[in-house]
mmCIF file of C-alpha atoms in Angstrom:
data_model
loop_
_atom_site.group_PDB
_atom_site.id
_atom_site.type_symbol
_atom_site.label_atom_id
_atom_site.label_comp_id
_atom_site.label_asym_id
_atom_site.label_seq_id
_atom_site.Cartn_x
_atom_site.Cartn_y
_atom_site.Cartn_z
ATOM 1 C CA THR A 1397 -0.046 -0.044 0.139
ATOM 2 C CA ASP A 1398 2.663 2.425 1.097
ATOM 3 C CA ARG A 1399 4.587 1.693 -2.423
ATOM 4 C CA LYS A 1400 1.370 2.086 -4.281
ATOM 5 C CA LYS A 1401 0.844 5.463 -2.589
ATOM 6 C CA LEU A 1402 4.540 6.625 -3.335
ATOM 7 C CA HIS A 1403 3.927 5.941 -6.988
ATOM 8 C CA THR A 1404 0.760 7.412 -7.194
ATOM 9 C CA ALA A 1405 2.361 10.646 -5.708
ATOM 10 C CA LEU A 1406 5.319 10.491 -8.060
ATOM 11 C CA VAL A 1407 3.140 10.127 -11.018
ATOM 12 C CA GLY A 1408 1.076 13.359 -9.555
ATOM 13 C CA GLN A 1409 4.086 15.097 -9.228
ATOM 14 C CA VAL A 1410 4.987 14.265 -13.111
ATOM 15 C CA PHE A 1411 1.754 15.529 -14.298
ATOM 16 C CA ARG A 1412 1.943 18.348 -12.295
ATOM 17 C CA LEU A 1413 4.880 19.828 -14.292
ATOM 18 C CA ARG A 1414 4.157 22.510 -16.458
ATOM 19 C CA PRO A 1415 5.190 22.474 -19.859
ATOM 20 C CA PHE A 1416 7.289 25.318 -19.520
ATOM 21 C CA HIS A 1417 9.219 24.167 -16.868
ATOM 22 C CA VAL A 1418 10.126 20.851 -19.126
ATOM 23 C CA LEU A 1419 10.976 22.837 -22.139
ATOM 24 C CA VAL A 1420 13.336 24.979 -20.423
ATOM 25 C CA ALA A 1421 14.944 22.017 -18.652
ATOM 26 C CA THR A 1422 15.061 19.952 -22.044
ATOM 27 C CA GLY A 1423 16.505 23.285 -24.087
ATOM 28 C CA GLY A 1424 19.072 24.217 -21.155
ATOM 29 C CA GLY A 1425 20.231 20.524 -21.184
ATOM 30 C CA TYR A 1426 20.629 20.687 -25.046
ATOM 31 C CA ALA A 1427 22.351 23.766 -24.970
ATOM 32 C CA GLY A 1428 25.062 22.403 -22.421
ATOM 33 C CA TYR A 1429 25.427 19.883 -25.051
ATOM 34 C CA ARG A 1430 26.046 22.042 -27.831
ATOM 35 C CA LYS A 1431 28.677 23.827 -25.722
ATOM 36 C CA TYR A 1432 30.311 20.536 -25.284
ATOM 37 C CA GLU A 1433 30.557 20.045 -28.832
ATOM 38 C CA ASP A 1434 31.596 23.543 -29.687
ATOM 39 C CA TYR A 1435 34.750 22.829 -27.161
ATOM 40 C CA LYS A 1436 35.415 20.145 -28.938
ATOM 41 C CA LEU A 1437 35.168 21.250 -32.662
ATOM 42 C CA GLU A 1438 37.377 24.393 -31.257
ATOM 43 C CA GLN A 1439 40.247 21.922 -30.295
ATOM 44 C CA LEU A 1440 40.099 20.295 -33.249
ATOM 45 C CA GLU A 1441 40.784 23.744 -35.250
ATOM 46 C CA LYS A 1442 43.602 24.508 -32.808
ATOM 47 C CA ARG A 1443 45.078 21.228 -34.222
ATOM 48 C CA GLY A 1444 44.529 22.442 -37.573
ATOM 49 C CA ILE A 1445 41.835 19.811 -38.419
ATOM 50 C CA GLU A 1446 39.526 20.816 -41.164
ATOM 51 C CA VAL A 1447 35.842 20.341 -39.553
ATOM 52 C CA PRO A 1448 32.779 19.523 -41.639
ATOM 53 C CA VAL A 1449 29.799 21.837 -41.608
ATOM 54 C CA ARG A 1450 26.675 20.115 -40.132
ATOM 55 C CA LEU A 1451 23.696 22.588 -40.168
ATOM 56 C CA ALA A 1452 21.256 22.089 -37.414
ATOM 57 C CA SER A 1453 17.987 20.960 -38.144
ATOM 58 C CA GLU A 1454 14.501 22.903 -37.551
ATOM 59 C CA TRP A 1455 13.803 20.805 -34.533
ATOM 60 C CA GLU A 1456 17.220 21.764 -32.920
ATOM 61 C CA VAL A 1457 16.708 25.227 -33.562
ATOM 62 C CA ALA A 1458 13.550 25.355 -32.182
ATOM 63 C CA LEU A 1459 14.593 23.716 -28.825
ATOM 64 C CA TYR A 1460 17.706 25.984 -28.643
ATOM 65 C CA LYS A 1461 15.313 28.926 -29.080
ATOM 66 C CA SER A 1462 13.056 27.831 -26.447
ATOM 67 C CA VAL A 1463 15.805 28.402 -23.610
ATOM 68 C CA PRO A 1464 14.577 31.477 -22.407
ATOM 69 C CA THR A 1465 17.755 33.493 -23.173
ATOM 70 C CA ARG A 1466 16.134 36.825 -23.185
ATOM 71 C CA LEU A 1467 14.899 36.587 -19.503
ATOM 72 C CA LEU A 1468 18.301 35.070 -18.412
ATOM 73 C CA SER A 1469 19.907 37.864 -20.035
ATOM 74 C CA ARG A 1470 17.685 40.465 -18.525
ATOM 75 C CA ALA A 1471 18.940 38.803 -15.156
ATOM 76 C CA TRP A 1472 22.539 38.951 -15.977
ATOM 77 C CA GLY A 1473 22.126 42.505 -16.632
ATOM 78 C CA ARG A 1474 20.669 42.967 -13.510
ATOM 79 C CA LEU A 1475 23.207 41.135 -11.573
ATOM 80 C CA ASN A 1476 25.950 42.908 -13.231
ATOM 81 C CA GLN A 1477 24.597 46.261 -11.724
ATOM 82 C CA VAL A 1478 24.860 44.727 -8.247
ATOM 83 C CA GLU A 1479 27.582 46.639 -6.263
ATOM 84 C CA LEU A 1480 30.296 44.436 -5.010
ATOM 85 C CA PRO A 1481 32.033 44.802 -1.401
ATOM 86 C CA THR A 1482 35.519 46.178 -1.844
ATOM 87 C CA TRP A 1483 37.151 43.122 -0.854
ATOM 88 C CA LEU A 1484 35.135 40.811 -3.141
ATOM 89 C CA ARG A 1485 35.862 42.738 -6.409
ATOM 90 C CA LYS A 1486 39.398 41.702 -6.976
ATOM 91 C CA PRO A 1487 38.808 37.952 -6.630
ATOM 92 C CA VAL A 1488 35.733 38.156 -8.759
ATOM 93 C CA TYR A 1489 37.629 40.204 -11.396
ATOM 94 C CA SER A 1490 40.777 38.132 -11.045
ATOM 95 C CA LEU A 1491 38.718 35.080 -11.726
ATOM 96 C CA TYR A 1492 37.397 36.697 -14.920
ATOM 97 C CA ILE A 1493 40.711 38.110 -15.892
ATOM 98 C CA TRP A 1494 41.914 34.663 -15.793
ATOM 99 C CA THR A 1495 39.132 32.975 -17.617
ATOM 100 C CA PHE A 1496 38.789 35.082 -20.552
ATOM 101 C CA GLY A 1497 42.818 36.502 -20.911
ATOM 102 C CA VAL A 1498 41.744 39.874 -20.237
ATOM 103 C CA ASN A 1499 44.944 42.155 -20.384
ATOM 104 C CA MET A 1500 44.020 44.840 -17.872
ATOM 105 C CA LYS A 1501 47.318 46.429 -18.708
ATOM 106 C CA GLU A 1502 45.577 48.374 -21.468
ATOM 107 C CA ALA A 1503 42.616 49.502 -19.069
ATOM 108 C CA ALA A 1504 42.531 53.505 -18.495
ATOM 109 C CA VAL A 1505 42.092 52.127 -14.840
ATOM 110 C CA GLU A 1506 43.981 48.954 -13.971
ATOM 111 C CA ASP A 1507 42.944 48.953 -10.060
ATOM 112 C CA LEU A 1508 40.496 46.469 -9.912
ATOM 113 C CA HIS A 1509 38.859 48.093 -6.759
ATOM 114 C CA HIS A 1510 37.879 50.907 -8.885
ATOM 115 C CA TYR A 1511 34.959 49.080 -10.718
ATOM 116 C CA ARG A 1512 31.987 48.889 -8.483
ATOM 117 C CA ASN A 1513 30.038 46.370 -10.454
ATOM 118 C CA LEU A 1514 30.507 43.943 -13.199
ATOM 119 C CA SER A 1515 28.955 45.998 -15.562
ATOM 120 C CA GLU A 1516 31.433 48.577 -15.336
ATOM 121 C CA PHE A 1517 34.344 46.208 -15.349
ATOM 122 C CA PHE A 1518 32.875 45.036 -18.623
ATOM 123 C CA ARG A 1519 32.563 48.688 -19.878
ATOM 124 C CA ARG A 1520 36.302 49.437 -19.223
ATOM 125 C CA LYS A 1521 38.120 52.208 -21.256
ATOM 126 C CA LEU A 1522 41.168 51.840 -22.773
ATOM 127 C CA LYS A 1523 44.165 53.862 -22.138
ATOM 128 C CA PRO A 1524 44.205 56.585 -25.050
ATOM 129 C CA GLN A 1525 47.726 55.116 -26.655
ATOM 130 C CA ALA A 1526 46.264 51.559 -26.333
ATOM 131 C CA ARG A 1527 44.633 51.440 -29.783
ATOM 132 C CA PRO A 1528 46.092 53.824 -32.212
ATOM 133 C CA VAL A 1529 44.037 54.400 -35.468
ATOM 134 C CA CYS A 1530 45.428 53.932 -38.865
ATOM 135 C CA CYS A 1531 45.213 56.650 -40.855
ATOM 136 C CA VAL A 1532 46.338 55.152 -44.038
ATOM 137 C CA HIS A 1533 43.320 52.947 -44.942
ATOM 138 C CA SER A 1534 39.878 53.921 -45.536
ATOM 139 C CA VAL A 1535 38.265 51.267 -43.159
ATOM 140 C CA ILE A 1536 39.259 50.145 -39.758
ATOM 141 C CA SER A 1537 38.209 47.702 -37.526
ATOM 142 C CA PRO A 1538 35.364 48.972 -35.460
ATOM 143 C CA SER A 1539 36.174 46.780 -32.441
ATOM 144 C CA ASP A 1540 38.654 44.088 -31.050
ATOM 145 C CA GLY A 1541 37.569 40.563 -31.822
ATOM 146 C CA LYS A 1542 38.167 37.505 -34.089
ATOM 147 C CA ILE A 1543 37.690 37.998 -37.847
ATOM 148 C CA LEU A 1544 34.963 35.323 -38.934
ATOM 149 C CA ASN A 1545 34.826 36.027 -42.235
ATOM 150 C CA PHE A 1546 34.851 38.790 -45.278
ATOM 151 C CA GLY A 1547 35.103 39.142 -48.434
ATOM 152 C CA GLN A 1548 32.354 40.186 -51.592
ATOM 153 C CA VAL A 1549 28.642 39.465 -51.187
ATOM 154 C CA LYS A 1550 27.492 37.210 -53.995
ATOM 155 C CA ASN A 1551 24.028 36.163 -54.975
ATOM 156 C CA CYS A 1552 22.355 37.975 -52.190
ATOM 157 C CA GLU A 1553 24.133 35.758 -49.585
ATOM 158 C CA VAL A 1554 26.406 36.411 -46.618
ATOM 159 C CA GLU A 1555 28.570 34.231 -45.144
ATOM 160 C CA GLN A 1556 28.622 34.224 -41.498
ATOM 161 C CA VAL A 1557 31.440 31.691 -41.371
ATOM 162 C CA LYS A 1558 33.187 29.803 -44.205
ATOM 163 C CA GLY A 1559 30.345 27.367 -45.685
ATOM 164 C CA VAL A 1560 27.493 28.832 -43.622
ATOM 165 C CA THR A 1561 25.423 31.761 -45.075
ATOM 166 C CA TYR A 1562 22.349 34.081 -44.593
ATOM 167 C CA SER A 1563 20.196 36.323 -46.540
ATOM 168 C CA LEU A 1564 21.239 39.719 -47.093
ATOM 169 C CA GLU A 1565 17.699 41.109 -47.207
ATOM 170 C CA SER A 1566 16.520 39.184 -44.023
ATOM 171 C CA PHE A 1567 19.506 40.248 -42.080
ATOM 172 C CA LEU A 1568 19.132 44.160 -43.081
ATOM 173 C CA GLY A 1569 15.297 44.108 -43.812
ATOM 174 C CA PRO A 1570 13.233 45.970 -46.421
ATOM 175 C CA ARG A 1571 14.907 48.396 -48.154
ATOM 176 C CA ILE A 1572 15.145 51.916 -46.952
ATOM 177 C CA SER A 1573 13.356 54.783 -48.780
ATOM 178 C CA THR A 1574 15.430 56.937 -51.286
ATOM 179 C CA GLU A 1575 14.341 60.191 -49.128
ATOM 180 C CA GLU A 1576 17.001 58.825 -46.294
ATOM 181 C CA MET A 1577 19.735 58.637 -48.399
ATOM 182 C CA HIS A 1578 22.324 61.429 -48.758
ATOM 183 C CA PHE A 1579 23.619 59.893 -52.180
ATOM 184 C CA SER A 1580 22.355 60.053 -55.628
ATOM 185 C CA GLN A 1581 20.744 56.624 -56.430
ATOM 186 C CA ALA A 1582 21.729 54.700 -59.086
ATOM 187 C CA PRO A 1583 18.820 53.127 -61.648
ATOM 188 C CA PRO A 1584 16.299 50.731 -60.240
ATOM 189 C CA ARG A 1585 18.086 47.048 -60.161
ATOM 190 C CA ASN A 1586 16.440 43.760 -59.894
ATOM 191 C CA SER A 1587 18.087 41.967 -56.746
ATOM 192 C CA PHE A 1588 18.250 43.568 -53.047
ATOM 193 C CA GLN A 1589 21.960 43.518 -53.434
ATOM 194 C CA GLN A 1590 21.971 45.786 -56.369
ATOM 195 C CA GLN A 1591 19.664 47.890 -54.922
ATOM 196 C CA LEU A 1592 22.072 48.556 -52.471
ATOM 197 C CA VAL A 1593 24.838 49.393 -54.914
ATOM 198 C CA THR A 1594 24.565 53.082 -55.723
ATOM 199 C CA LYS A 1595 27.516 53.794 -58.034
ATOM 200 C CA GLU A 1596 28.304 52.057 -61.376
ATOM 201 C CA GLY A 1597 31.217 49.848 -60.981
ATOM 202 C CA ASN A 1598 31.099 49.211 -57.554
ATOM 203 C CA GLU A 1599 30.382 46.254 -55.570
ATOM 204 C CA LEU A 1600 29.204 45.238 -51.855
ATOM 205 C CA TYR A 1601 31.493 43.927 -49.099
ATOM 206 C CA HIS A 1602 30.773 42.293 -45.864
ATOM 207 C CA CYS A 1603 33.230 41.504 -42.833
ATOM 208 C CA VAL A 1604 32.082 39.976 -39.692
ATOM 209 C CA ILE A 1605 33.751 40.343 -36.414
ATOM 210 C CA TYR A 1606 33.168 38.028 -33.349
ATOM 211 C CA LEU A 1607 34.033 39.769 -29.737
ATOM 212 C CA ALA A 1608 34.443 37.224 -27.163
ATOM 213 C CA PRO A 1609 34.131 37.964 -23.454
ATOM 214 C CA GLY A 1610 37.421 39.204 -22.440
ATOM 215 C CA ASP A 1611 37.621 41.601 -25.448
ATOM 216 C CA TYR A 1612 37.232 45.230 -25.240
ATOM 217 C CA HIS A 1613 33.028 45.492 -25.475
ATOM 218 C CA CYS A 1614 33.123 49.086 -26.769
ATOM 219 C CA PHE A 1615 32.744 49.660 -30.551
ATOM 220 C CA HIS A 1616 33.609 52.398 -32.771
ATOM 221 C CA SER A 1617 32.980 54.227 -36.273
ATOM 222 C CA PRO A 1618 35.263 51.930 -38.841
ATOM 223 C CA THR A 1619 35.530 54.922 -41.313
ATOM 224 C CA ASP A 1620 34.175 58.560 -42.087
ATOM 225 C CA TRP A 1621 30.521 58.356 -42.615
ATOM 226 C CA THR A 1622 27.082 59.803 -42.127
ATOM 227 C CA VAL A 1623 24.474 57.393 -40.339
ATOM 228 C CA SER A 1624 20.733 58.068 -41.616
ATOM 229 C CA HIS A 1625 18.767 55.466 -40.424
ATOM 230 C CA ARG A 1626 18.248 52.452 -37.471
ATOM 231 C CA ARG A 1627 16.537 49.693 -37.663
ATOM 232 C CA HIS A 1628 16.165 47.552 -34.373
ATOM 233 C CA PHE A 1629 15.273 44.108 -34.835
ATOM 234 C CA PRO A 1630 14.016 42.153 -31.384
ATOM 235 C CA GLY A 1631 14.455 38.682 -31.469
ATOM 236 C CA SER A 1632 16.384 35.518 -29.710
ATOM 237 C CA LEU A 1633 19.648 35.941 -27.795
ATOM 238 C CA MET A 1634 21.079 32.672 -28.909
ATOM 239 C CA SER A 1635 25.318 32.559 -28.564
ATOM 240 C CA VAL A 1636 26.929 33.570 -31.442
ATOM 241 C CA ASN A 1637 30.264 32.074 -30.716
ATOM 242 C CA PRO A 1638 31.998 30.510 -33.867
ATOM 243 C CA GLY A 1639 31.017 26.770 -33.027
ATOM 244 C CA VAL A 1640 27.282 28.126 -32.777
ATOM 245 C CA ALA A 1641 27.836 30.366 -36.165
ATOM 246 C CA ARG A 1642 29.006 27.173 -37.880
ATOM 247 C CA TRP A 1643 25.754 25.003 -36.685
ATOM 248 C CA ILE A 1644 23.021 27.433 -37.311
ATOM 249 C CA LYS A 1645 21.877 28.726 -40.888
ATOM 250 C CA GLU A 1646 21.050 32.573 -40.496
ATOM 251 C CA LEU A 1647 21.899 32.564 -36.963
ATOM 252 C CA PHE A 1648 22.386 36.445 -37.455
ATOM 253 C CA CYS A 1649 18.926 36.911 -38.458
ATOM 254 C CA HIS A 1650 17.251 34.772 -35.696
ATOM 255 C CA ASN A 1651 19.124 37.331 -32.931
ATOM 256 C CA GLU A 1652 18.330 40.775 -31.909
ATOM 257 C CA ARG A 1653 20.271 43.415 -33.477
ATOM 258 C CA VAL A 1654 20.609 46.975 -34.400
ATOM 259 C CA VAL A 1655 21.409 47.900 -38.041
ATOM 260 C CA LEU A 1656 22.802 51.400 -38.886
ATOM 261 C CA THR A 1657 22.848 52.205 -42.303
ATOM 262 C CA GLY A 1658 24.278 55.665 -44.004
ATOM 263 C CA ASP A 1659 26.267 56.721 -46.549
ATOM 264 C CA TRP A 1660 30.232 57.051 -46.866
ATOM 265 C CA LYS A 1661 32.442 58.703 -49.895
ATOM 266 C CA HIS A 1662 31.842 55.537 -51.951
ATOM 267 C CA GLY A 1663 28.022 54.902 -51.423
ATOM 268 C CA PHE A 1664 26.394 52.450 -48.882
ATOM 269 C CA PHE A 1665 27.518 51.945 -45.793
ATOM 270 C CA SER A 1666 26.000 49.449 -42.606
ATOM 271 C CA LEU A 1667 27.457 48.557 -39.666
ATOM 272 C CA THR A 1668 25.071 45.914 -37.304
ATOM 273 C CA ALA A 1669 25.637 45.265 -33.656
ATOM 274 C CA VAL A 1670 24.227 41.681 -33.289
ATOM 275 C CA GLY A 1671 23.259 40.521 -29.706
ATOM 276 C CA ALA A 1672 23.920 37.451 -28.086
ATOM 277 C CA THR A 1673 23.136 35.337 -24.925
ATOM 278 C CA ASN A 1674 23.599 37.610 -22.000
ATOM 279 C CA VAL A 1675 24.343 40.498 -24.350
ATOM 280 C CA GLY A 1676 20.786 41.763 -24.517
ATOM 281 C CA SER A 1677 21.909 45.278 -23.886
ATOM 282 C CA ILE A 1678 23.170 46.992 -26.928
ATOM 283 C CA ARG A 1679 23.762 50.731 -26.596
ATOM 284 C CA ILE A 1680 24.057 53.556 -29.440
ATOM 285 C CA TYR A 1681 25.789 56.524 -27.582
ATOM 286 C CA PHE A 1682 23.915 59.063 -30.084
ATOM 287 C CA ASP A 1683 20.500 57.102 -29.922
ATOM 288 C CA GLN A 1684 18.715 57.587 -26.522
ATOM 289 C CA ASP A 1685 15.362 56.198 -27.808
ATOM 290 C CA LEU A 1686 17.170 52.675 -28.389
ATOM 291 C CA HIS A 1687 15.702 49.969 -25.714
ATOM 292 C CA THR A 1688 16.951 46.384 -26.388
ATOM 293 C CA ASN A 1689 15.614 43.362 -24.738
ATOM 294 C CA SER A 1690 12.278 44.160 -23.988
ATOM 295 C CA PRO A 1691 10.393 41.620 -22.115
ATOM 296 C CA SER A 1692 7.951 41.262 -25.160
ATOM 297 C CA TYR A 1693 8.112 41.890 -28.912
ATOM 298 C CA SER A 1694 5.907 40.459 -32.264
ATOM 299 C CA LYS A 1695 7.937 37.860 -33.980
ATOM 300 C CA GLY A 1696 9.444 39.381 -37.155
ATOM 301 C CA SER A 1697 8.753 42.914 -36.036
ATOM 302 C CA TYR A 1698 11.496 45.834 -36.453
ATOM 303 C CA ASN A 1699 11.505 49.471 -35.387
ATOM 304 C CA ASP A 1700 12.534 52.129 -37.937
ATOM 305 C CA PHE A 1701 13.743 55.654 -36.858
ATOM 306 C CA SER A 1702 15.467 58.044 -39.272
ATOM 307 C CA PHE A 1703 18.249 60.668 -38.036
ATOM 308 C CA ILE A 1704 17.289 62.527 -41.120
ATOM 309 C CA SER A 1705 13.755 63.345 -40.440
ATOM 310 C CA ASN A 1706 14.288 63.792 -36.591
ATOM 311 C CA ASN A 1707 17.587 65.591 -37.227
ATOM 312 C CA ASN A 1708 17.287 68.561 -39.320
ATOM 313 C CA LYS A 1709 17.923 66.370 -42.545
ATOM 314 C CA GLU A 1710 21.744 66.206 -41.568
ATOM 315 C CA GLY A 1711 22.025 62.708 -40.305
ATOM 316 C CA ILE A 1712 24.583 61.747 -37.779
ATOM 317 C CA PRO A 1713 28.304 62.542 -39.372
ATOM 318 C CA MET A 1714 30.815 60.047 -37.857
ATOM 319 C CA ARG A 1715 34.527 60.157 -38.017
ATOM 320 C CA LYS A 1716 36.951 57.145 -37.907
ATOM 321 C CA GLY A 1717 37.665 55.681 -34.722
ATOM 322 C CA GLU A 1718 35.101 57.871 -33.102
ATOM 323 C CA HIS A 1719 33.038 56.050 -30.119
ATOM 324 C CA LEU A 1720 30.078 54.543 -31.381
ATOM 325 C CA GLY A 1721 28.249 52.134 -28.870
ATOM 326 C CA GLU A 1722 28.829 49.096 -26.652
ATOM 327 C CA PHE A 1723 27.895 45.840 -25.796
ATOM 328 C CA ASN A 1724 27.770 43.762 -22.214
ATOM 329 C CA LEU A 1725 30.015 40.983 -22.319
ATOM 330 C CA GLY A 1726 30.832 40.316 -25.973
ATOM 331 C CA SER A 1727 28.894 39.840 -29.293
ATOM 332 C CA THR A 1728 29.277 40.484 -33.025
ATOM 333 C CA ILE A 1729 29.786 43.239 -35.776
ATOM 334 C CA VAL A 1730 29.068 43.043 -39.200
ATOM 335 C CA LEU A 1731 29.945 45.470 -41.882
ATOM 336 C CA ILE A 1732 28.126 45.397 -45.099
ATOM 337 C CA PHE A 1733 29.205 48.383 -47.431
ATOM 338 C CA GLU A 1734 29.774 49.541 -51.028
ATOM 339 C CA ALA A 1735 33.139 50.201 -52.794
ATOM 340 C CA PRO A 1736 34.846 50.184 -55.885
ATOM 341 C CA LYS A 1737 35.915 46.802 -57.234
ATOM 342 C CA ASP A 1738 39.847 47.467 -56.587
ATOM 343 C CA PHE A 1739 39.102 47.332 -52.922
ATOM 344 C CA LYS A 1740 41.203 44.803 -50.919
ATOM 345 C CA PHE A 1741 40.762 43.461 -47.486
ATOM 346 C CA ASN A 1742 43.888 43.122 -45.513
ATOM 347 C CA LEU A 1743 42.515 39.943 -43.416
ATOM 348 C CA LYS A 1744 42.803 36.395 -42.595
ATOM 349 C CA ALA A 1745 39.581 34.181 -41.619
ATOM 350 C CA GLY A 1746 40.179 33.578 -37.743
ATOM 351 C CA GLN A 1747 42.625 36.269 -36.903
ATOM 352 C CA LYS A 1748 42.727 38.256 -34.005
ATOM 353 C CA ILE A 1749 42.291 41.954 -34.540
ATOM 354 C CA HIS A 1750 42.111 45.230 -32.194
ATOM 355 C CA PHE A 1751 39.992 48.347 -32.667
ATOM 356 C CA GLY A 1752 41.823 50.524 -34.911
ATOM 357 C CA GLU A 1753 43.657 48.037 -36.887
ATOM 358 C CA ALA A 1754 43.141 48.126 -40.736
ATOM 359 C CA LEU A 1755 40.295 46.227 -42.435
ATOM 360 C CA GLY A 1756 41.026 47.032 -45.927
ATOM 361 C CA SER A 1757 41.592 50.083 -48.397
ATOM 362 C CA LEU A 1758 41.501 50.602 -52.082
#
């Protein structure tokens, strides 16, 4: 009888479990498994062994997206704001420095007791001489990070890592009206990619930079340009590390992101800050109306803001190297821009790069 009562109680407990709890537990376990798989792939890459591409199926992506990463990211953000006791700051930050290989000699303030909470430590400023801005080349790296991919955009597809692509139009969203562009428009073209190219003889190029947790978290203007429009896509906050980027097609189109578009001397130019797990907060210094990682959003929606119609038709002029925005923890920057056919990147896939170093030039 006692055994029967115990069995009945256990069954009752199982049936009282809510689907949400089961989904979170299953999704969280699967996310942990994926992290382990990513670690194994990184070890193979370090040994020079080429890793074959295996894309996630629809059910795997759905399972991963079931993890409440937006909620967890908001919780992480609040935890980061908690002021640490003075005696606890050095041990906590030292552990982080050791784990992610942070170079505190570059920080404007090296004393760990100066940073009241994790958020201040993540957003630490650098010494002025730590990142000299290249004056010779026309496009510089907007941040510290790892080069995931770069090159010419082909067939309206952009590579997030080698062999895994995403749709240019899905990533940037519908084309912005011609009234919000400073430069003269080229004759109407057929494809979305051709519509972005405004000058005859130009091509469209891209560059993807992954910011690891130990990297400098601010990002800067990669060239002299004018920002005319901001488009904010609410979305998931899945990890964007190279292992996941190799696994999920159109990962950057799933995640929350802020797309800044405008023009430079050669035509169209855009910089997109892509959010990730624990990186729900994306801040653009000149855009006080931007609020990311809201508790609710409509799937597939986006919000537009014009700096021309709301800023005396001038847009926001940015100088090369000027402070532009910041992440919490780490994420990804994607540059998509128009340039003449003789534009050349000075990069290698997988290389580490620092803010201010050359990406390419004519």
